[in-house]
Amino acid sequence: MFFGITDIWTYVIGAFFIILLPGPNSLYVLATAAQRGVRQGYRGAMGVFLGDTVLMVLAAAGAASLLRSTPILFGIVKYAGAAYLAWIGFQMLRGAWRSWRAGRSAEAAPAPEATVENPFRKALVISLMNPKAILFFISFFIQFVDPGYGTPALSFLILGAICQLFSMLYLSLLIFSGTFLAGQFRARRKLSAGLTSGVGALFIGFGARLATATLG
């Protein structure tokens, strides 16, 4: 046992593969880096890190139990998150449509719309608007924390740090991949618009999936 963690290597392997699963957070960071560069991509990544940290703390504090015992609260958070993700998707589709119609005209590309946004704040909201993540974190962490350990907060801190380390490495890979793709698509605006449309459709799908989520 390592600081109250019963099987740390199993957790490390599980956390690694969980981080690799695609989600709205990683897609938003990728899109931001492709449209606005490395610096803004990392601003979005910082929002993701903070949002995930808040969810981990809430999970360790028993937020999942609160959501289970208060269906109305769960419904409010769930539908608010679903609406926000769908709204982001529609914004991306609208920008892609304008770019597609304008062809090579830079004035109609999706990027100008993003310049008025704060990627840190937007990524933070995307991270927090996911009640299923709270349930997932607590169900995952509990499996690896010894209930008899004297300072379980230290165990959760170590588990959270491991998860955030993988997240930082993965998002960094996506950020630099996004800037590479931006260079490739800069001269191919129709292809770029098609990619933006695909990401927008995925966000709408995430919203629909969240809207139909249950506590079971």
CSV table of C-alpha atoms in Angstrom, one decimal:
chain,number,residue,atom,x,y,z
A,1,MET,CA,0.0,0.0,0.0
A,2,PHE,CA,1.3,3.4,-1.0
A,3,PHE,CA,0.0,6.3,1.2
A,4,GLY,CA,-3.4,4.7,1.5
A,5,ILE,CA,-3.6,3.7,-2.2
A,6,THR,CA,-4.3,0.0,-2.5
A,7,ASP,CA,-3.1,-0.7,-6.1
A,8,ILE,CA,-1.4,2.4,-7.5
A,9,TRP,CA,-0.2,0.7,-10.7
A,10,THR,CA,-3.6,-0.5,-11.7
A,11,TYR,CA,-4.8,3.1,-11.1
A,12,VAL,CA,-2.0,4.5,-13.2
A,13,ILE,CA,-2.9,2.2,-16.2
A,14,GLY,CA,-6.6,2.9,-15.8
A,15,ALA,CA,-6.1,6.7,-15.5
A,16,PHE,CA,-3.9,6.7,-18.6
A,17,PHE,CA,-6.5,5.1,-20.8
A,18,ILE,CA,-9.4,7.2,-19.3
A,19,ILE,CA,-7.5,10.4,-20.2
A,20,LEU,CA,-7.2,9.2,-23.8
A,21,LEU,CA,-10.9,8.9,-24.2
A,22,PRO,CA,-12.2,11.8,-26.4
A,23,GLY,CA,-14.4,14.4,-24.7
A,24,PRO,CA,-15.5,18.0,-25.0
A,25,ASN,CA,-12.6,19.3,-23.0
A,26,SER,CA,-9.9,17.8,-25.2
A,27,LEU,CA,-11.7,18.7,-28.4
A,28,TYR,CA,-12.1,22.3,-27.3
A,29,VAL,CA,-8.4,22.6,-26.5
A,30,LEU,CA,-7.5,21.1,-29.9
A,31,ALA,CA,-9.8,23.5,-31.7
A,32,THR,CA,-8.5,26.5,-29.8
A,33,ALA,CA,-4.9,25.6,-30.5
A,34,ALA,CA,-5.7,25.1,-34.2
A,35,GLN,CA,-7.5,28.4,-34.5
A,36,ARG,CA,-5.4,30.6,-32.1
A,37,GLY,CA,-2.1,29.0,-31.5
A,38,VAL,CA,-0.1,27.4,-28.7
A,39,ARG,CA,-0.5,30.2,-26.1
A,40,GLN,CA,-4.3,30.3,-26.3
A,41,GLY,CA,-4.4,26.5,-26.4
A,42,TYR,CA,-2.6,26.3,-23.1
A,43,ARG,CA,-5.0,28.9,-21.7
A,44,GLY,CA,-7.8,26.6,-22.5
A,45,ALA,CA,-5.8,23.7,-21.0
A,46,MET,CA,-5.4,25.6,-17.8
A,47,GLY,CA,-9.2,26.0,-17.6
A,48,VAL,CA,-9.5,22.2,-18.1
A,49,PHE,CA,-7.0,21.5,-15.3
A,50,LEU,CA,-8.8,23.8,-12.9
A,51,GLY,CA,-12.2,22.4,-13.8
A,52,ASP,CA,-11.1,18.8,-13.3
A,53,THR,CA,-9.5,19.7,-10.0
A,54,VAL,CA,-12.7,21.2,-8.7
A,55,LEU,CA,-14.6,18.1,-9.8
A,56,MET,CA,-12.1,15.9,-8.0
A,57,VAL,CA,-12.4,17.9,-4.8
A,58,LEU,CA,-16.2,17.8,-5.0
A,59,ALA,CA,-16.1,14.1,-5.7
A,60,ALA,CA,-13.9,13.4,-2.7
A,61,ALA,CA,-16.2,15.6,-0.6
A,62,GLY,CA,-19.2,13.6,-1.5
A,63,ALA,CA,-20.9,15.7,-4.2
A,64,ALA,CA,-22.0,12.5,-6.0
A,65,SER,CA,-24.1,11.5,-3.0
A,66,LEU,CA,-25.7,15.0,-3.0
A,67,LEU,CA,-26.6,14.7,-6.6
A,68,ARG,CA,-28.1,11.2,-6.1
A,69,SER,CA,-30.2,12.4,-3.1
A,70,THR,CA,-31.4,15.6,-5.0
A,71,PRO,CA,-32.7,14.6,-8.4
A,72,ILE,CA,-33.9,18.2,-9.1
A,73,LEU,CA,-30.3,19.5,-8.6
A,74,PHE,CA,-28.9,16.8,-10.8
A,75,GLY,CA,-31.5,17.7,-13.5
A,76,ILE,CA,-30.6,21.4,-13.4
A,77,VAL,CA,-26.9,20.8,-13.7
A,78,LYS,CA,-27.4,18.2,-16.4
A,79,TYR,CA,-29.6,20.2,-18.7
A,80,ALA,CA,-27.6,23.4,-18.2
A,81,GLY,CA,-24.5,21.5,-19.2
A,82,ALA,CA,-26.2,19.9,-22.2
A,83,ALA,CA,-27.5,23.3,-23.4
A,84,TYR,CA,-24.1,24.8,-23.1
A,85,LEU,CA,-22.3,22.1,-25.0
A,86,ALA,CA,-25.0,22.2,-27.8
A,87,TRP,CA,-24.6,26.0,-28.0
A,88,ILE,CA,-20.8,25.7,-28.5
A,89,GLY,CA,-21.5,23.1,-31.3
A,90,PHE,CA,-24.0,25.4,-33.1
A,91,GLN,CA,-21.5,28.3,-32.9
A,92,MET,CA,-18.8,26.1,-34.5
A,93,LEU,CA,-21.2,25.0,-37.2
A,94,ARG,CA,-22.3,28.6,-37.9
A,95,GLY,CA,-18.6,29.7,-38.2
A,96,ALA,CA,-17.8,26.7,-40.4
A,97,TRP,CA,-20.7,27.5,-42.7
A,98,ARG,CA,-19.6,31.1,-43.2
A,99,SER,CA,-16.1,30.0,-43.9
A,100,TRP,CA,-17.3,27.4,-46.4
A,101,ARG,CA,-19.4,30.0,-48.3
A,102,ALA,CA,-16.6,32.5,-48.3
A,103,GLY,CA,-14.0,30.1,-49.7
A,104,ARG,CA,-10.6,31.7,-49.3
A,105,SER,CA,-11.9,34.9,-47.8
A,106,ALA,CA,-10.3,35.3,-44.4
A,107,GLU,CA,-13.0,37.7,-43.3
A,108,ALA,CA,-15.5,34.8,-43.0
A,109,ALA,CA,-13.3,32.2,-41.4
A,110,PRO,CA,-14.3,30.8,-38.0
A,111,ALA,CA,-11.3,32.2,-36.2
A,112,PRO,CA,-12.4,35.8,-35.8
A,113,GLU,CA,-15.4,34.7,-33.8
A,114,ALA,CA,-13.1,32.9,-31.3
A,115,THR,CA,-10.9,36.0,-30.7
A,116,VAL,CA,-13.6,37.6,-28.5
A,117,GLU,CA,-13.7,34.5,-26.2
A,118,ASN,CA,-11.7,33.8,-23.2
A,119,PRO,CA,-10.4,30.2,-23.7
A,120,PHE,CA,-9.6,29.7,-20.0
A,121,ARG,CA,-13.1,30.7,-18.9
A,122,LYS,CA,-14.8,28.7,-21.6
A,123,ALA,CA,-12.8,25.5,-21.0
A,124,LEU,CA,-13.4,25.9,-17.2
A,125,VAL,CA,-17.2,26.1,-17.8
A,126,ILE,CA,-17.1,23.1,-20.2
A,127,SER,CA,-15.3,21.1,-17.5
A,128,LEU,CA,-17.6,22.0,-14.7
A,129,MET,CA,-20.8,21.4,-16.7
A,130,ASN,CA,-20.6,17.6,-16.5
A,131,PRO,CA,-22.3,16.0,-13.5
A,132,LYS,CA,-21.4,12.5,-14.8
A,133,ALA,CA,-17.8,13.4,-14.3
A,134,ILE,CA,-18.3,13.9,-10.6
A,135,LEU,CA,-19.9,10.5,-10.3
A,136,PHE,CA,-17.1,8.9,-12.3
A,137,PHE,CA,-14.3,10.5,-10.3
A,138,ILE,CA,-15.7,9.3,-6.9
A,139,SER,CA,-16.5,5.8,-8.1
A,140,PHE,CA,-13.0,5.5,-9.7
A,141,PHE,CA,-11.1,7.0,-6.7
A,142,ILE,CA,-12.9,5.0,-4.0
A,143,GLN,CA,-11.7,1.7,-5.5
A,144,PHE,CA,-8.0,2.6,-4.8
A,145,VAL,CA,-8.3,4.4,-1.4
A,146,ASP,CA,-8.0,2.3,1.8
A,147,PRO,CA,-10.9,3.4,4.1
A,148,GLY,CA,-8.8,2.7,7.1
A,149,TYR,CA,-6.0,5.0,6.1
A,150,GLY,CA,-5.5,7.9,8.6
A,151,THR,CA,-5.2,10.7,6.0
A,152,PRO,CA,-7.3,9.9,3.0
A,153,ALA,CA,-6.9,13.4,1.7
A,154,LEU,CA,-3.3,12.6,0.9
A,155,SER,CA,-4.4,9.5,-1.0
A,156,PHE,CA,-6.9,11.6,-3.1
A,157,LEU,CA,-4.2,14.2,-3.7
A,158,ILE,CA,-1.7,11.7,-5.1
A,159,LEU,CA,-4.4,10.1,-7.3
A,160,GLY,CA,-5.5,13.5,-8.6
A,161,ALA,CA,-1.9,14.6,-9.3
A,162,ILE,CA,-1.4,11.4,-11.4
A,163,CYS,CA,-4.5,12.1,-13.3
A,164,GLN,CA,-3.6,15.7,-13.9
A,165,LEU,CA,-0.1,14.8,-15.1
A,166,PHE,CA,-1.5,12.5,-17.8
A,167,SER,CA,-4.0,15.2,-18.7
A,168,MET,CA,-1.3,17.8,-19.1
A,169,LEU,CA,0.8,15.5,-21.3
A,170,TYR,CA,-2.2,14.6,-23.4
A,171,LEU,CA,-3.5,18.2,-23.8
A,172,SER,CA,0.1,19.3,-24.7
A,173,LEU,CA,0.1,16.7,-27.5
A,174,LEU,CA,-3.2,18.0,-28.7
A,175,ILE,CA,-2.1,21.6,-28.6
A,176,PHE,CA,0.9,21.1,-30.8
A,177,SER,CA,-1.0,18.8,-33.1
A,178,GLY,CA,-3.6,21.5,-33.4
A,179,THR,CA,-1.1,24.1,-34.4
A,180,PHE,CA,0.4,21.7,-37.0
A,181,LEU,CA,-3.1,21.1,-38.4
A,182,ALA,CA,-3.7,24.8,-38.6
A,183,GLY,CA,-0.6,25.2,-40.8
A,184,GLN,CA,-1.8,22.4,-43.0
A,185,PHE,CA,-5.4,23.8,-43.3
A,186,ARG,CA,-4.6,27.5,-43.6
A,187,ALA,CA,-4.5,27.2,-47.4
A,188,ARG,CA,-7.4,24.8,-47.5
A,189,ARG,CA,-10.3,26.7,-45.9
A,190,LYS,CA,-13.0,24.4,-47.1
A,191,LEU,CA,-11.3,21.4,-45.5
A,192,SER,CA,-10.8,23.4,-42.4
A,193,ALA,CA,-14.5,24.3,-42.4
A,194,GLY,CA,-15.4,20.7,-42.8
A,195,LEU,CA,-13.2,19.8,-39.8
A,196,THR,CA,-14.8,22.5,-37.7
A,197,SER,CA,-18.2,21.2,-38.7
A,198,GLY,CA,-17.3,17.8,-37.5
A,199,VAL,CA,-16.1,19.1,-34.1
A,200,GLY,CA,-19.3,21.2,-33.8
A,201,ALA,CA,-21.4,18.1,-34.5
A,202,LEU,CA,-19.5,16.2,-31.8
A,203,PHE,CA,-20.3,18.9,-29.3
A,204,ILE,CA,-24.0,18.7,-30.1
A,205,GLY,CA,-23.7,15.0,-29.6
A,206,PHE,CA,-22.0,15.5,-26.2
A,207,GLY,CA,-24.9,17.8,-25.2
A,208,ALA,CA,-27.5,15.2,-26.3
A,209,ARG,CA,-25.7,12.5,-24.5
A,210,LEU,CA,-25.5,14.5,-21.3
A,211,ALA,CA,-29.2,15.5,-21.6
A,212,THR,CA,-30.2,11.8,-21.5
A,213,ALA,CA,-27.7,10.8,-18.8
A,214,THR,CA,-29.0,9.2,-15.6
A,215,LEU,CA,-27.6,8.5,-12.2
A,216,GLY,CA,-27.8,4.8,-12.7
